[in-house]
Every structure is written in C-alpha cells, then in structure tokens.
C-alpha cells in the first residue's frame, strides 16, 4: 500500500483536478457513502433504479461503458475516502481513470454534482454504476 499522499500521487494531473477542502470532502463522501449496501461491499440495490456491474480489466470496454453512463456530466467528484475527494471534468476522468486508481488497492466512489448516480470502483477491478431513483 502506498504511503504517498493521494494529492502528491496525482499531482501529474495538474489543474485537471482540484482537491476539495476537508469539510466539503467529508460532506461529498458521506452522501456518496449512503449509496453503499449496509451488508455487502457493493452499491445498495434498494436505493437505485438500476445497478450495473462491469469488469475494469478491459480498459477500452470499460471506458466506453463509463462514457455511456457519465459522458454528459460536466464534472465528477472522486472520493478516495472521507478526507480525500477531488473534482475533475468527466472527460479527464474518462481519459485518466485507469491511472488514478487500481486493483487490489483502491475502493473509490464517484458521483456527479447532481448526485443522480454513483459509480463504485471496487479493488477487485470492477465498476458498479447505480442511477438514483429520483434521477
């Protein structure tokens, strides 16, 4: 496990992402975390219209799948934990996601600004996408 702070680790993205202040990060993370199942390490299917899952191991296929679901979003919030949340354009996220986090290491929650969906990257190299019932 890396001991390099996430901000330093992703500094190569420069101005493509911005880190939220801790109080805002905690708030974004808490709202996203509410979409997680209380019993399984997955999205809570009771909270979403649909929950879809795909392996992230085929980068091209995963990128196309992600683009179909989040491509119209202006920017997304990427939550690595309650204190480490960044904002990044959806297009930059689609281009760089495979370099931002990886299997056997990260569990990441990604949301749009309207909170109309949640994307969960699981450390077993898979994505789950849930569209909220009110979206």
Short mmCIF file of N, CA and C in Angstrom, two decimals:
data_model
loop_
_atom_site.label_atom_id
_atom_site.label_comp_id
_atom_site.label_asym_id
_atom_site.label_seq_id
_atom_site.Cartn_x
_atom_site.Cartn_y
_atom_site.Cartn_z
N UNK A 1 0.84 -1.18 0.00
CA UNK A 1 0.00 0.00 0.00
C UNK A 1 0.88 1.23 0.00
N UNK A 2 0.51 2.20 -0.80
CA UNK A 2 1.29 3.41 -0.94
C UNK A 2 1.16 4.30 0.29
N UNK A 3 2.28 4.89 0.70
CA UNK A 3 2.26 5.86 1.80
C UNK A 3 2.37 7.29 1.28
N UNK A 4 2.44 7.45 -0.03
CA UNK A 4 2.48 8.77 -0.64
C UNK A 4 1.08 9.37 -0.56
N UNK A 5 0.94 10.61 -0.08
CA UNK A 5 -0.39 11.22 -0.05
C UNK A 5 -1.02 11.24 -1.43
N UNK A 6 -2.31 11.00 -1.49
CA UNK A 6 -3.03 10.91 -2.76
C UNK A 6 -2.84 12.18 -3.59
N UNK A 7 -2.84 13.34 -2.93
CA UNK A 7 -2.67 14.60 -3.65
C UNK A 7 -1.32 14.63 -4.39
N UNK A 8 -0.28 14.16 -3.73
CA UNK A 8 1.05 14.13 -4.37
C UNK A 8 1.08 13.08 -5.47
N UNK A 9 0.46 11.95 -5.22
CA UNK A 9 0.43 10.87 -6.18
C UNK A 9 -0.24 11.27 -7.49
N UNK A 10 -1.25 12.13 -7.41
CA UNK A 10 -1.98 12.54 -8.60
C UNK A 10 -1.61 13.94 -9.07
N UNK A 11 -0.52 14.47 -8.56
CA UNK A 11 -0.11 15.83 -8.92
C UNK A 11 0.20 15.95 -10.41
N UNK A 12 0.53 14.85 -11.07
CA UNK A 12 0.81 14.87 -12.50
C UNK A 12 -0.39 15.34 -13.33
N UNK A 13 -1.61 15.27 -12.74
CA UNK A 13 -2.80 15.75 -13.44
C UNK A 13 -2.90 17.27 -13.42
N UNK A 14 -2.07 17.92 -12.64
CA UNK A 14 -2.03 19.39 -12.60
C UNK A 14 -3.39 20.00 -12.32
N UNK A 15 -3.77 20.94 -13.18
CA UNK A 15 -5.02 21.67 -12.97
C UNK A 15 -6.25 20.91 -13.46
N UNK A 16 -6.07 19.69 -13.95
CA UNK A 16 -7.23 18.91 -14.40
C UNK A 16 -8.09 18.46 -13.23
N UNK A 17 -7.52 18.45 -12.05
CA UNK A 17 -8.32 18.12 -10.87
C UNK A 17 -8.04 19.12 -9.77
N UNK A 18 -9.00 19.25 -8.86
CA UNK A 18 -8.82 20.11 -7.70
C UNK A 18 -9.32 19.35 -6.46
N UNK A 19 -8.59 19.45 -5.38
CA UNK A 19 -8.94 18.78 -4.13
C UNK A 19 -9.89 19.65 -3.33
N UNK A 20 -10.94 19.04 -2.82
CA UNK A 20 -11.91 19.78 -2.04
C UNK A 20 -11.36 20.05 -0.64
N UNK A 21 -11.75 21.18 -0.03
CA UNK A 21 -11.40 21.41 1.37
C UNK A 21 -11.99 20.27 2.22
N UNK A 22 -11.37 19.97 3.35
CA UNK A 22 -11.75 18.80 4.13
C UNK A 22 -13.23 18.78 4.51
N UNK A 23 -13.81 19.90 4.91
CA UNK A 23 -15.23 19.89 5.30
C UNK A 23 -16.13 19.55 4.12
N UNK A 24 -15.83 20.10 2.95
CA UNK A 24 -16.61 19.78 1.76
C UNK A 24 -16.39 18.33 1.32
N UNK A 25 -15.15 17.87 1.43
CA UNK A 25 -14.82 16.48 1.08
C UNK A 25 -15.62 15.52 1.95
N UNK A 26 -15.66 15.78 3.24
CA UNK A 26 -16.41 14.90 4.15
C UNK A 26 -17.89 14.85 3.77
N UNK A 27 -18.44 15.98 3.39
CA UNK A 27 -19.85 16.05 3.02
C UNK A 27 -20.12 15.26 1.73
N UNK A 28 -19.30 15.46 0.72
CA UNK A 28 -19.46 14.73 -0.56
C UNK A 28 -19.31 13.23 -0.31
N UNK A 29 -18.30 12.85 0.44
CA UNK A 29 -18.07 11.43 0.72
C UNK A 29 -19.24 10.83 1.49
N UNK A 30 -19.74 11.52 2.50
CA UNK A 30 -20.85 11.00 3.31
C UNK A 30 -22.08 10.76 2.46
N UNK A 31 -22.38 11.69 1.55
CA UNK A 31 -23.55 11.50 0.67
C UNK A 31 -23.34 10.31 -0.26
N UNK A 32 -22.15 10.19 -0.82
CA UNK A 32 -21.87 9.07 -1.72
C UNK A 32 -21.90 7.74 -0.96
N UNK A 33 -21.36 7.74 0.23
CA UNK A 33 -21.28 6.50 1.02
C UNK A 33 -22.67 5.98 1.39
N UNK A 34 -23.66 6.85 1.42
CA UNK A 34 -25.03 6.42 1.72
C UNK A 34 -25.56 5.46 0.65
N UNK A 35 -24.95 5.46 -0.52
CA UNK A 35 -25.36 4.55 -1.58
C UNK A 35 -24.81 3.14 -1.44
N UNK A 36 -23.94 2.93 -0.46
CA UNK A 36 -23.35 1.61 -0.25
C UNK A 36 -24.27 0.71 0.56
N UNK A 37 -24.21 -0.56 0.27
CA UNK A 37 -25.01 -1.55 0.98
C UNK A 37 -24.55 -1.65 2.44
N UNK A 38 -25.50 -1.79 3.37
CA UNK A 38 -25.11 -1.97 4.77
C UNK A 38 -24.59 -3.39 5.06
N UNK A 39 -24.81 -4.32 4.14
CA UNK A 39 -24.42 -5.71 4.40
C UNK A 39 -23.37 -6.25 3.44
N UNK A 40 -23.24 -5.67 2.25
CA UNK A 40 -22.30 -6.16 1.25
C UNK A 40 -21.35 -5.03 0.86
N UNK A 41 -20.21 -5.41 0.32
CA UNK A 41 -19.27 -4.41 -0.16
C UNK A 41 -19.61 -4.10 -1.61
N UNK A 42 -20.73 -3.37 -1.78
CA UNK A 42 -21.28 -3.07 -3.09
C UNK A 42 -22.30 -1.95 -2.93
N UNK A 43 -22.81 -1.46 -4.06
CA UNK A 43 -23.88 -0.48 -4.00
C UNK A 43 -25.13 -1.14 -3.44
N UNK A 44 -25.95 -0.35 -2.77
CA UNK A 44 -27.20 -0.83 -2.19
C UNK A 44 -28.27 -0.83 -3.28
N UNK A 45 -28.63 -1.99 -3.78
CA UNK A 45 -29.56 -2.10 -4.90
C UNK A 45 -30.94 -1.54 -4.56
N UNK A 46 -31.28 -1.43 -3.29
CA UNK A 46 -32.58 -0.89 -2.88
C UNK A 46 -32.68 0.62 -3.14
N UNK A 47 -31.55 1.28 -3.27
CA UNK A 47 -31.54 2.74 -3.40
C UNK A 47 -31.50 3.23 -4.85
N UNK A 48 -31.36 2.31 -5.81
CA UNK A 48 -31.15 2.72 -7.18
C UNK A 48 -32.19 2.12 -8.11
N UNK A 49 -32.47 2.84 -9.21
CA UNK A 49 -33.34 2.29 -10.25
C UNK A 49 -32.72 1.04 -10.82
N UNK A 50 -31.42 1.13 -11.10
CA UNK A 50 -30.68 0.01 -11.65
C UNK A 50 -29.27 0.03 -11.07
N UNK A 51 -28.66 -1.13 -10.98
CA UNK A 51 -27.25 -1.24 -10.64
C UNK A 51 -26.63 -2.17 -11.68
N UNK A 52 -25.61 -1.66 -12.35
CA UNK A 52 -24.92 -2.42 -13.38
C UNK A 52 -23.47 -2.63 -12.95
N UNK A 53 -22.90 -3.76 -13.33
CA UNK A 53 -21.52 -4.09 -12.98
C UNK A 53 -20.75 -4.48 -14.23
N UNK A 54 -19.47 -4.05 -14.28
CA UNK A 54 -18.60 -4.41 -15.39
C UNK A 54 -17.17 -4.55 -14.86
N UNK A 55 -16.44 -5.47 -15.45
CA UNK A 55 -15.02 -5.60 -15.13
C UNK A 55 -14.29 -4.41 -15.73
N UNK A 56 -13.30 -3.91 -15.00
CA UNK A 56 -12.49 -2.80 -15.49
C UNK A 56 -11.22 -3.29 -16.16
N UNK A 57 -11.02 -4.59 -16.23
CA UNK A 57 -9.77 -5.14 -16.76
C UNK A 57 -9.57 -4.86 -18.24
N UNK A 58 -10.65 -4.78 -19.01
CA UNK A 58 -10.56 -4.39 -20.41
C UNK A 58 -10.78 -2.88 -20.46
N UNK A 59 -9.68 -2.13 -20.49
CA UNK A 59 -9.73 -0.68 -20.38
C UNK A 59 -10.60 -0.03 -21.44
N UNK A 60 -10.48 -0.45 -22.68
CA UNK A 60 -11.25 0.15 -23.77
C UNK A 60 -12.74 -0.10 -23.58
N UNK A 61 -13.10 -1.32 -23.22
CA UNK A 61 -14.51 -1.65 -22.99
C UNK A 61 -15.05 -0.87 -21.80
N UNK A 62 -14.27 -0.82 -20.72
CA UNK A 62 -14.70 -0.09 -19.52
C UNK A 62 -14.86 1.40 -19.83
N UNK A 63 -13.93 1.97 -20.57
CA UNK A 63 -14.01 3.40 -20.91
C UNK A 63 -15.28 3.69 -21.72
N UNK A 64 -15.61 2.84 -22.69
CA UNK A 64 -16.83 3.03 -23.48
C UNK A 64 -18.07 2.90 -22.60
N UNK A 65 -18.06 1.90 -21.71
CA UNK A 65 -19.18 1.69 -20.78
C UNK A 65 -19.36 2.90 -19.88
N UNK A 66 -18.26 3.41 -19.34
CA UNK A 66 -18.31 4.60 -18.49
C UNK A 66 -18.82 5.81 -19.27
N UNK A 67 -18.33 5.99 -20.48
CA UNK A 67 -18.72 7.14 -21.29
C UNK A 67 -20.22 7.15 -21.56
N UNK A 68 -20.81 5.97 -21.76
CA UNK A 68 -22.25 5.88 -21.98
C UNK A 68 -23.03 6.31 -20.76
N UNK A 69 -22.47 6.15 -19.59
CA UNK A 69 -23.18 6.44 -18.35
C UNK A 69 -22.89 7.83 -17.80
N UNK A 70 -21.69 8.31 -17.98
CA UNK A 70 -21.34 9.60 -17.36
C UNK A 70 -20.87 10.65 -18.36
N UNK A 71 -20.87 10.34 -19.63
CA UNK A 71 -20.30 11.22 -20.65
C UNK A 71 -20.90 12.60 -20.73
N UNK A 72 -22.14 12.79 -20.36
CA UNK A 72 -22.79 14.09 -20.46
C UNK A 72 -22.58 14.94 -19.20
N UNK A 73 -22.00 14.37 -18.20
CA UNK A 73 -21.74 15.06 -16.95
C UNK A 73 -20.61 16.05 -17.13
N UNK A 74 -20.74 17.23 -16.54
CA UNK A 74 -19.69 18.23 -16.67
C UNK A 74 -18.47 17.88 -15.83
N UNK A 75 -18.68 17.61 -14.54
CA UNK A 75 -17.55 17.21 -13.69
C UNK A 75 -18.03 16.19 -12.68
N UNK A 76 -17.09 15.44 -12.17
CA UNK A 76 -17.39 14.40 -11.19
C UNK A 76 -16.55 14.61 -9.95
N UNK A 77 -17.04 14.05 -8.85
CA UNK A 77 -16.30 14.02 -7.59
C UNK A 77 -15.78 12.61 -7.38
N UNK A 78 -14.50 12.50 -7.15
CA UNK A 78 -13.85 11.21 -6.93
C UNK A 78 -13.45 11.14 -5.47
N UNK A 79 -14.08 10.21 -4.73
CA UNK A 79 -13.86 10.09 -3.29
C UNK A 79 -12.98 8.88 -3.00
N UNK A 80 -11.76 9.17 -2.56
CA UNK A 80 -10.83 8.12 -2.14
C UNK A 80 -11.02 7.80 -0.66
N UNK A 81 -11.77 8.61 0.03
CA UNK A 81 -12.04 8.48 1.45
C UNK A 81 -12.67 9.77 1.92
N UNK A 82 -12.97 9.85 3.19
CA UNK A 82 -13.71 11.00 3.70
C UNK A 82 -12.93 12.31 3.64
N UNK A 83 -11.62 12.25 3.58
CA UNK A 83 -10.82 13.49 3.55
C UNK A 83 -10.15 13.73 2.21
N UNK A 84 -10.26 12.79 1.30
CA UNK A 84 -9.56 12.90 0.02
C UNK A 84 -10.56 12.77 -1.13
N UNK A 85 -11.13 13.92 -1.51
CA UNK A 85 -12.11 13.98 -2.58
C UNK A 85 -11.66 15.07 -3.55
N UNK A 86 -11.64 14.71 -4.82
CA UNK A 86 -11.26 15.71 -5.83
C UNK A 86 -12.38 15.87 -6.83
N UNK A 87 -12.38 17.03 -7.48
CA UNK A 87 -13.28 17.31 -8.59
C UNK A 87 -12.45 17.27 -9.87
N UNK A 88 -13.01 16.64 -10.89
CA UNK A 88 -12.32 16.51 -12.17
C UNK A 88 -13.38 16.50 -13.26
N UNK A 89 -13.04 17.04 -14.42
CA UNK A 89 -14.01 17.02 -15.51
C UNK A 89 -14.29 15.56 -15.89
N UNK A 90 -15.50 15.32 -16.35
CA UNK A 90 -15.86 13.95 -16.76
C UNK A 90 -14.95 13.47 -17.88
N UNK A 91 -14.61 14.36 -18.81
CA UNK A 91 -13.75 13.94 -19.92
C UNK A 91 -12.35 13.56 -19.42
N UNK A 92 -11.80 14.32 -18.48
CA UNK A 92 -10.49 13.97 -17.92
C UNK A 92 -10.57 12.67 -17.12
N UNK A 93 -11.67 12.48 -16.40
CA UNK A 93 -11.84 11.22 -15.66
C UNK A 93 -11.87 10.04 -16.62
N UNK A 94 -12.63 10.17 -17.71
CA UNK A 94 -12.72 9.08 -18.69
C UNK A 94 -11.36 8.78 -19.32
N UNK A 95 -10.55 9.79 -19.49
CA UNK A 95 -9.22 9.61 -20.07
C UNK A 95 -8.24 8.98 -19.08
N UNK A 96 -8.33 9.35 -17.81
CA UNK A 96 -7.28 9.01 -16.84
C UNK A 96 -7.66 8.03 -15.73
N UNK A 97 -8.90 7.53 -15.69
CA UNK A 97 -9.32 6.75 -14.53
C UNK A 97 -8.37 5.58 -14.23
N UNK A 98 -7.89 4.91 -15.25
CA UNK A 98 -7.06 3.73 -15.02
C UNK A 98 -5.71 4.10 -14.42
N UNK A 99 -5.31 5.37 -14.52
CA UNK A 99 -4.06 5.84 -13.91
C UNK A 99 -4.28 6.46 -12.54
N UNK A 100 -5.54 6.70 -12.19
CA UNK A 100 -5.85 7.35 -10.91
C UNK A 100 -5.99 6.36 -9.76
N UNK A 101 -6.43 5.16 -10.06
CA UNK A 101 -6.59 4.14 -9.03
C UNK A 101 -6.44 2.76 -9.65
N UNK A 102 -6.28 1.76 -8.82
CA UNK A 102 -6.01 0.46 -9.39
C UNK A 102 -6.48 -0.70 -8.54
N UNK A 103 -6.49 -1.85 -9.15
CA UNK A 103 -6.95 -3.07 -8.48
C UNK A 103 -6.06 -3.43 -7.29
N UNK A 104 -6.66 -4.15 -6.37
CA UNK A 104 -6.02 -4.65 -5.15
C UNK A 104 -5.63 -3.52 -4.21
N UNK A 105 -6.01 -2.30 -4.54
CA UNK A 105 -5.61 -1.18 -3.71
C UNK A 105 -6.77 -0.26 -3.36
N UNK A 106 -7.54 0.13 -4.35
CA UNK A 106 -8.49 1.23 -4.17
C UNK A 106 -9.94 0.78 -4.20
N UNK A 107 -10.72 1.43 -3.37
CA UNK A 107 -12.17 1.41 -3.41
C UNK A 107 -12.56 2.87 -3.50
N UNK A 108 -13.21 3.25 -4.58
CA UNK A 108 -13.44 4.66 -4.87
C UNK A 108 -14.91 4.88 -5.21
N UNK A 109 -15.47 5.95 -4.67
CA UNK A 109 -16.83 6.35 -5.01
C UNK A 109 -16.76 7.59 -5.88
N UNK A 110 -17.49 7.57 -6.99
CA UNK A 110 -17.51 8.68 -7.92
C UNK A 110 -18.96 9.11 -8.09
N UNK A 111 -19.21 10.42 -8.02
CA UNK A 111 -20.57 10.93 -8.17
C UNK A 111 -20.57 12.15 -9.08
N UNK A 112 -21.74 12.45 -9.61
CA UNK A 112 -21.89 13.69 -10.36
C UNK A 112 -22.35 14.78 -9.40
N UNK A 113 -22.33 16.02 -9.86
CA UNK A 113 -22.70 17.14 -8.99
C UNK A 113 -24.16 17.10 -8.57
N UNK A 114 -25.03 16.54 -9.39
CA UNK A 114 -26.45 16.47 -9.07
C UNK A 114 -26.80 15.24 -8.23
N UNK A 115 -25.81 14.39 -8.03
CA UNK A 115 -26.00 13.14 -7.28
C UNK A 115 -27.09 12.27 -7.90
N UNK A 116 -27.13 12.26 -9.23
CA UNK A 116 -28.13 11.44 -9.92
C UNK A 116 -27.64 10.01 -10.14
N UNK A 117 -26.36 9.77 -9.86
CA UNK A 117 -25.80 8.43 -9.97
C UNK A 117 -24.57 8.31 -9.08
N UNK A 118 -24.20 7.08 -8.81
CA UNK A 118 -22.97 6.77 -8.08
C UNK A 118 -22.25 5.66 -8.83
N UNK A 119 -20.96 5.83 -8.96
CA UNK A 119 -20.10 4.84 -9.57
C UNK A 119 -19.15 4.36 -8.48
N UNK A 120 -19.06 3.05 -8.31
CA UNK A 120 -18.19 2.46 -7.30
C UNK A 120 -17.12 1.64 -8.01
N UNK A 121 -15.85 2.04 -7.80
CA UNK A 121 -14.75 1.23 -8.31
C UNK A 121 -14.30 0.35 -7.16
N UNK A 122 -14.38 -0.94 -7.37
CA UNK A 122 -14.04 -1.93 -6.35
C UNK A 122 -12.61 -2.41 -6.57
N UNK A 123 -11.90 -2.66 -5.49
CA UNK A 123 -10.49 -3.07 -5.58
C UNK A 123 -10.28 -4.38 -6.34
N UNK A 124 -11.33 -5.11 -6.64
CA UNK A 124 -11.20 -6.31 -7.46
C UNK A 124 -11.33 -5.98 -8.95
N UNK A 125 -11.08 -4.70 -9.28
CA UNK A 125 -11.04 -4.21 -10.65
C UNK A 125 -12.38 -4.34 -11.37
N UNK A 126 -13.40 -3.81 -10.71
CA UNK A 126 -14.71 -3.76 -11.34
C UNK A 126 -15.41 -2.46 -10.98
N UNK A 127 -16.33 -2.06 -11.83
CA UNK A 127 -17.17 -0.90 -11.59
C UNK A 127 -18.59 -1.35 -11.33
N UNK A 128 -19.27 -0.62 -10.46
CA UNK A 128 -20.72 -0.72 -10.30
C UNK A 128 -21.28 0.66 -10.53
N UNK A 129 -22.33 0.75 -11.29
CA UNK A 129 -22.99 2.02 -11.58
C UNK A 129 -24.42 1.95 -11.13
N UNK A 130 -24.84 2.91 -10.32
CA UNK A 130 -26.22 2.98 -9.86
C UNK A 130 -26.83 4.34 -10.17
N UNK A 131 -27.96 4.33 -10.84
CA UNK A 131 -28.70 5.57 -11.10
C UNK A 131 -29.75 5.72 -10.00
N UNK A 132 -29.77 6.89 -9.36
CA UNK A 132 -30.69 7.09 -8.25
C UNK A 132 -32.14 7.04 -8.73
N UNK A 133 -33.02 6.68 -7.83
CA UNK A 133 -34.43 6.51 -8.18
C UNK A 133 -35.10 7.81 -8.58
N UNK A 134 -34.62 8.93 -8.06
CA UNK A 134 -35.25 10.20 -8.38
C UNK A 134 -34.66 10.85 -9.62
N UNK A 135 -33.64 10.24 -10.23
CA UNK A 135 -32.99 10.85 -11.41
C UNK A 135 -33.78 10.59 -12.67
#
